[in-house]
Tab-separated table of C-alpha atoms in Angstrom:
chain	number	residue	atom	x	y	z
A	857	MET	CA	78.398	86.279	108.427
A	858	ARG	CA	78.730	87.702	104.881
A	859	LYS	CA	81.757	85.116	103.666
A	860	TYR	CA	83.412	87.168	100.042
A	861	THR	CA	84.774	83.792	98.010
A	862	VAL	CA	86.068	83.085	94.715
A	863	VAL	CA	85.628	78.768	94.784
A	864	TYR	CA	87.722	78.379	91.899
A	865	ILE	CA	91.906	79.670	92.488
A	866	GLY	CA	94.300	77.886	95.148
A	867	CYS	CA	95.599	78.439	97.859
A	868	PHE	CA	98.185	80.181	99.963
A	869	VAL	CA	100.966	80.124	102.157
A	870	MET	CA	101.559	83.004	104.985
A	871	LEU	CA	102.976	86.293	104.146
A	872	ILE	CA	107.108	86.820	106.187
A	873	SER	CA	107.506	90.319	106.137
A	874	ALA	CA	110.146	92.407	107.230
A	875	GLY	CA	112.005	95.971	106.622
A	876	ASN	CA	111.184	99.777	106.247
A	877	ILE	CA	109.343	102.130	104.431
A	878	PHE	CA	111.918	101.441	101.317
A	879	ALA	CA	112.267	104.361	98.262
A	880	GLN	CA	114.543	104.684	95.482
A	881	THR	CA	115.044	106.854	92.636
A	882	GLY	CA	117.400	105.553	90.179
A	883	HIS	CA	118.029	108.745	87.833
A	884	HIS	CA	121.495	107.335	86.684
A	885	GLY	CA	120.601	104.273	85.154
A	886	THR	CA	122.148	103.162	82.527
A	887	ILE	CA	119.314	99.959	82.111
A	888	GLY	CA	115.861	100.482	82.688
A	889	GLN	CA	112.705	102.828	81.694
A	890	ASN	CA	112.425	106.377	82.306
A	891	GLY	CA	113.800	106.692	85.653
A	892	GLY	CA	114.703	103.096	86.878
A	893	GLY	CA	117.062	101.351	85.889
A	894	PHE	CA	119.316	98.073	85.796
A	895	VAL	CA	123.001	99.101	85.641
A	896	GLY	CA	123.416	102.092	88.101
A	897	PRO	CA	123.843	103.238	91.804
A	898	ALA	CA	122.334	102.212	94.714
A	899	GLY	CA	120.998	104.517	97.038
A	900	VAL	CA	117.993	106.463	98.656
A	901	SER	CA	116.560	110.053	97.315
A	902	VAL	CA	112.947	110.331	97.750
A	903	MET	CA	111.538	113.499	95.047
A	904	PRO	CA	108.595	114.865	95.737
A	905	GLY	CA	105.852	113.358	94.248
A	906	GLN	CA	107.573	110.021	93.035
A	907	ALA	CA	105.960	106.239	93.541
A	908	VAL	CA	107.604	104.702	96.617
A	909	MET	CA	108.219	100.648	97.465
A	910	VAL	CA	107.045	100.552	101.129
A	911	ASN	CA	108.038	97.422	102.767
A	912	ARG	CA	106.172	96.449	105.939
A	913	ALA	CA	102.791	96.399	106.704
A	914	ILE	CA	101.630	101.638	107.203
A	915	THR	CA	98.354	102.122	108.437
A	916	VAL	CA	95.573	102.772	105.623
A	917	ASN	CA	96.052	106.291	106.704
A	918	GLU	CA	99.731	106.571	106.178
A	919	ALA	CA	98.847	105.043	102.426
A	920	ARG	CA	96.689	108.180	101.502
A	921	ASN	CA	99.832	109.794	102.420
A	922	LEU	CA	101.444	108.564	99.131
A	923	PRO	CA	102.213	109.280	95.456
A	924	HIS	CA	100.207	107.343	93.340
A	925	ASP	CA	101.056	103.597	92.166
A	926	SER	CA	102.952	103.627	95.056
A	927	TRP	CA	103.537	99.749	96.864
A	928	VAL	CA	101.918	98.837	99.909
A	929	VAL	CA	101.536	95.927	102.705
A	930	LEU	CA	98.446	97.214	104.875
A	931	ALA	CA	96.661	95.300	107.696
A	932	GLY	CA	93.504	94.678	108.656
A	933	ASN	CA	89.704	93.747	108.021
A	934	ILE	CA	87.166	93.583	105.161
A	935	ILE	CA	84.011	95.157	106.039
A	936	ASN	CA	81.944	94.842	102.886
A	937	MET	CA	81.623	94.216	99.263
A	938	LEU	CA	81.446	97.500	97.085
A	939	PRO	CA	78.102	97.317	93.728
A	940	GLY	CA	80.044	96.057	90.901
A	941	GLY	CA	81.371	92.696	92.198
A	942	ARG	CA	85.357	93.975	92.922
A	943	GLN	CA	85.744	96.547	95.486
A	944	TYR	CA	85.581	96.295	98.567
A	945	THR	CA	86.072	98.406	102.208
A	946	PHE	CA	89.009	97.982	103.559
A	947	ARG	CA	89.073	99.023	107.693
A	948	ASP	CA	92.446	99.180	109.693
A	949	SER	CA	93.105	101.563	113.126
A	950	THR	CA	92.692	104.813	111.762
A	951	GLY	CA	90.175	104.606	109.007
A	952	GLU	CA	88.681	102.488	105.475
A	953	ILE	CA	89.799	102.563	102.316
A	954	ALA	CA	88.711	100.590	98.939
A	955	VAL	CA	90.508	97.766	97.365
A	956	ASP	CA	90.676	95.863	94.222
A	957	ILE	CA	90.420	93.007	94.221
A	958	GLY	CA	89.763	90.424	91.335
A	959	PRO	CA	89.122	87.304	90.892
A	960	LYS	CA	93.095	85.529	90.842
A	961	GLU	CA	93.850	88.234	93.166
A	962	TRP	CA	91.652	86.040	95.873
A	963	ARG	CA	93.664	82.635	94.660
A	964	GLY	CA	91.343	80.722	97.130
A	965	LEU	CA	91.057	82.972	98.944
A	966	SER	CA	87.470	83.508	101.488
A	967	VAL	CA	87.610	85.956	104.360
A	968	ASP	CA	84.385	87.068	106.534
A	969	VAL	CA	84.520	90.142	108.117
A	970	THR	CA	85.949	89.558	111.920
A	971	ASP	CA	89.273	87.860	109.680
A	972	ARG	CA	92.579	89.425	109.550
A	973	VAL	CA	94.148	89.789	106.339
A	974	GLU	CA	96.955	91.474	104.634
A	975	ILE	CA	96.141	92.526	101.083
A	976	TYR	CA	99.595	94.156	99.022
A	977	GLY	CA	99.254	96.337	96.037
A	978	GLU	CA	99.248	99.605	94.722
A	979	VAL	CA	98.382	103.488	96.198
A	980	LYS	CA	95.760	104.779	93.754
A	981	SER	CA	94.889	107.915	93.551
A	982	HIS	CA	92.614	110.436	91.041
A	983	ARG	CA	91.166	113.561	91.810
A	984	GLY	CA	91.456	113.270	95.833
A	985	LEU	CA	90.445	109.754	95.602
A	986	PHE	CA	92.244	106.823	96.708
A	987	HIS	CA	92.177	102.859	96.617
A	988	ILE	CA	94.351	100.035	96.347
A	989	LYS	CA	94.897	97.899	93.044
A	990	VAL	CA	95.571	94.552	95.289
A	991	HIS	CA	98.020	91.994	93.788
A	992	ALA	CA	98.130	89.274	96.733
A	993	ILE	CA	96.231	89.042	100.027
A	994	THR	CA	96.170	86.843	102.722
A	995	GLY	CA	94.654	86.138	106.244
A	996	THR	CA	92.662	83.715	108.736
A	997	GLY	CA	89.737	83.096	106.485
A	998	ARG	CA	89.572	79.423	104.083
A	999	VAL	CA	91.250	78.330	100.937
A	1000	ASN	CA	89.858	76.338	98.842
A	1001	ARG	CA	92.912	73.991	97.736
A	1002	LEU	CA	91.757	72.754	93.598
A	1003	PRO	CA	94.866	70.930	91.238
A	1004	GLY	CA	96.075	73.205	89.617
A	1005	GLN	CA	95.178	76.601	90.754
A	1006	PRO	CA	97.062	79.007	91.691
A	1007	VAL	CA	98.689	79.369	94.932
A	1008	THR	CA	100.457	82.797	97.367
A	1009	VAL	CA	103.773	82.231	98.441
A	1010	THR	CA	105.075	85.356	100.050
A	1011	ALA	CA	107.933	83.619	101.478
A	1012	PRO	CA	110.951	83.839	98.772
A	1013	ILE	CA	110.920	80.521	97.075
A	1014	THR	CA	114.209	79.540	94.633
A	1015	ILE	CA	113.082	79.317	90.783
A	1016	ASN	CA	113.135	76.208	89.952
A	1017	GLU	CA	110.518	76.605	92.506
A	1018	ALA	CA	108.539	78.978	90.968
A	1019	ARG	CA	108.642	76.542	87.732
A	1020	ASN	CA	106.133	73.843	89.532
A	1021	LEU	CA	103.923	76.641	89.766
A	1022	PRO	CA	100.446	77.560	88.177
A	1023	HIS	CA	100.137	79.998	85.793
A	1024	ASP	CA	99.078	83.801	87.656
A	1025	SER	CA	100.464	83.064	91.250
A	1026	TRP	CA	102.652	85.117	93.308
A	1027	VAL	CA	105.729	84.321	94.161
A	1028	VAL	CA	108.982	86.053	95.620
A	1029	LEU	CA	112.318	85.681	94.824
A	1030	SER	CA	115.941	86.999	95.988
A	1031	GLY	CA	118.043	87.488	94.136
A	1032	ASN	CA	120.881	89.056	90.909
A	1033	ILE	CA	119.260	91.008	87.652
A	1034	VAL	CA	122.321	89.480	85.904
A	1035	ASN	CA	120.992	91.826	82.414
A	1036	ALA	CA	119.201	93.237	81.048
A	1037	ILE	CA	117.258	90.835	77.889
A	1038	ASN	CA	117.296	93.270	73.956
A	1039	THR	CA	113.926	92.300	72.429
A	1040	GLY	CA	112.583	95.456	72.721
A	1041	ARG	CA	110.665	94.669	75.391
A	1042	ASN	CA	111.338	94.917	79.579
A	1043	HIS	CA	112.841	91.876	79.620
A	1044	TYR	CA	115.021	90.753	82.351
A	1045	THR	CA	117.368	87.557	83.464
A	1046	PHE	CA	117.626	87.192	87.370
A	1047	ARG	CA	119.138	84.974	88.420
A	1048	ASP	CA	118.889	82.745	92.188
A	1049	ASN	CA	121.700	81.481	95.138
A	1050	ALA	CA	120.930	77.957	93.453
A	1051	GLY	CA	122.190	79.833	89.582
A	1052	GLY	CA	118.763	79.288	88.587
A	1053	GLU	CA	117.473	82.043	86.278
A	1054	ILE	CA	114.293	83.616	84.975
A	1055	ILE	CA	113.136	85.759	82.427
A	1056	ALA	CA	111.619	89.041	84.041
A	1057	ASP	CA	108.994	91.192	83.429
A	1058	ILE	CA	110.320	94.303	85.137
A	1059	GLY	CA	108.161	98.037	83.499
A	1060	ARG	CA	108.475	101.536	84.709
A	1061	LYS	CA	106.779	102.169	86.899
A	1062	GLU	CA	107.605	98.686	89.184
A	1063	TRP	CA	110.945	100.062	89.237
A	1064	ARG	CA	109.781	102.725	91.358
A	1065	GLY	CA	112.587	104.667	90.891
A	1066	LEU	CA	115.065	101.900	92.351
A	1067	SER	CA	118.796	101.523	89.942
A	1068	VAL	CA	119.968	98.255	90.692
A	1069	GLY	CA	123.915	96.847	89.640
A	1070	VAL	CA	124.143	93.126	89.355
A	1071	SER	CA	125.995	92.932	93.090
A	1072	ASP	CA	123.653	93.930	93.729
A	1073	ARG	CA	120.366	91.725	96.113
A	1074	ILE	CA	117.326	92.049	95.642
A	1075	GLU	CA	113.740	90.601	96.119
A	1076	ILE	CA	110.817	90.228	93.185
A	1077	LEU	CA	107.506	90.286	94.019
A	1078	GLY	CA	105.337	88.777	91.091
A	1079	GLU	CA	103.371	86.390	89.323
A	1080	ILE	CA	104.121	83.325	87.681
A	1081	LYS	CA	103.230	83.552	83.569
A	1082	LEU	CA	103.535	80.522	81.497
A	1083	ASN	CA	102.729	80.878	77.181
A	1084	ARG	CA	103.461	77.684	75.409
A	1085	GLY	CA	105.950	76.500	77.881
A	1086	LEU	CA	107.532	79.584	78.020
A	1087	ILE	CA	107.808	80.928	81.927
A	1088	GLN	CA	108.325	84.364	83.150
A	1089	ILE	CA	107.110	86.434	86.025
A	1090	LYS	CA	105.557	89.531	86.387
A	1091	VAL	CA	107.117	91.435	88.547
A	1092	ARG	CA	105.019	94.184	91.160
A	1093	ALA	CA	107.657	95.164	93.211
A	1094	ILE	CA	111.538	94.809	93.861
A	1095	ARG	CA	113.766	95.783	97.264
A	1096	ILE	CA	117.225	95.926	98.055
A	1097	MET	CA	117.799	93.288	100.380
A	1098	GLY	CA	118.413	94.943	104.135
A	1099	ALA	CA	117.477	98.147	102.848
């Protein structure tokens, strides 16, 4: 069977996923990016056309009905490669959708059409066409494990553990946002239960309307970024724990 392989990335840890559809708005946030913020009341309030955070596996048909930039988890199979080298056809029991998976997102995973995979990413819609921009993928295929290559870790880990992973590794961290960093960028201080702290880069779309306070326990999903000895997390999705 045909394989889709990226041989120069790393390994992965299988997903632990839970929760329900999770969509929040942040009109009361006092720090953040126009409709999302740091300090503010948490709550659920879905506005028409607003991107949402979906925290459990849904179907392709359900994903097609969500707004642009919504965060989704899909489970199924990759059945072929499309022209261009980084787009594939993803299929589940309800239908098919194009998925965009770059070399770093594979992180060494190699699958064929029989391998069950889970993909994590954003719904992209343009003029009635839909695809998923994939940020992480796990599955039953083969993983090429080489030293220094990024890994996919989808069970929560500590900040100290994250600091020991390679650049572009995918991680989930659990803790609190304790302040906004006044650098003119989308930077916040994130702290976990062990007392570790790290800079979290959270852009406007990644908030997806969420507004949280310092006491709100959250999980952030994203990539480790290393630059000249400095480490931060480029956040791709956020959820309040227990929501």
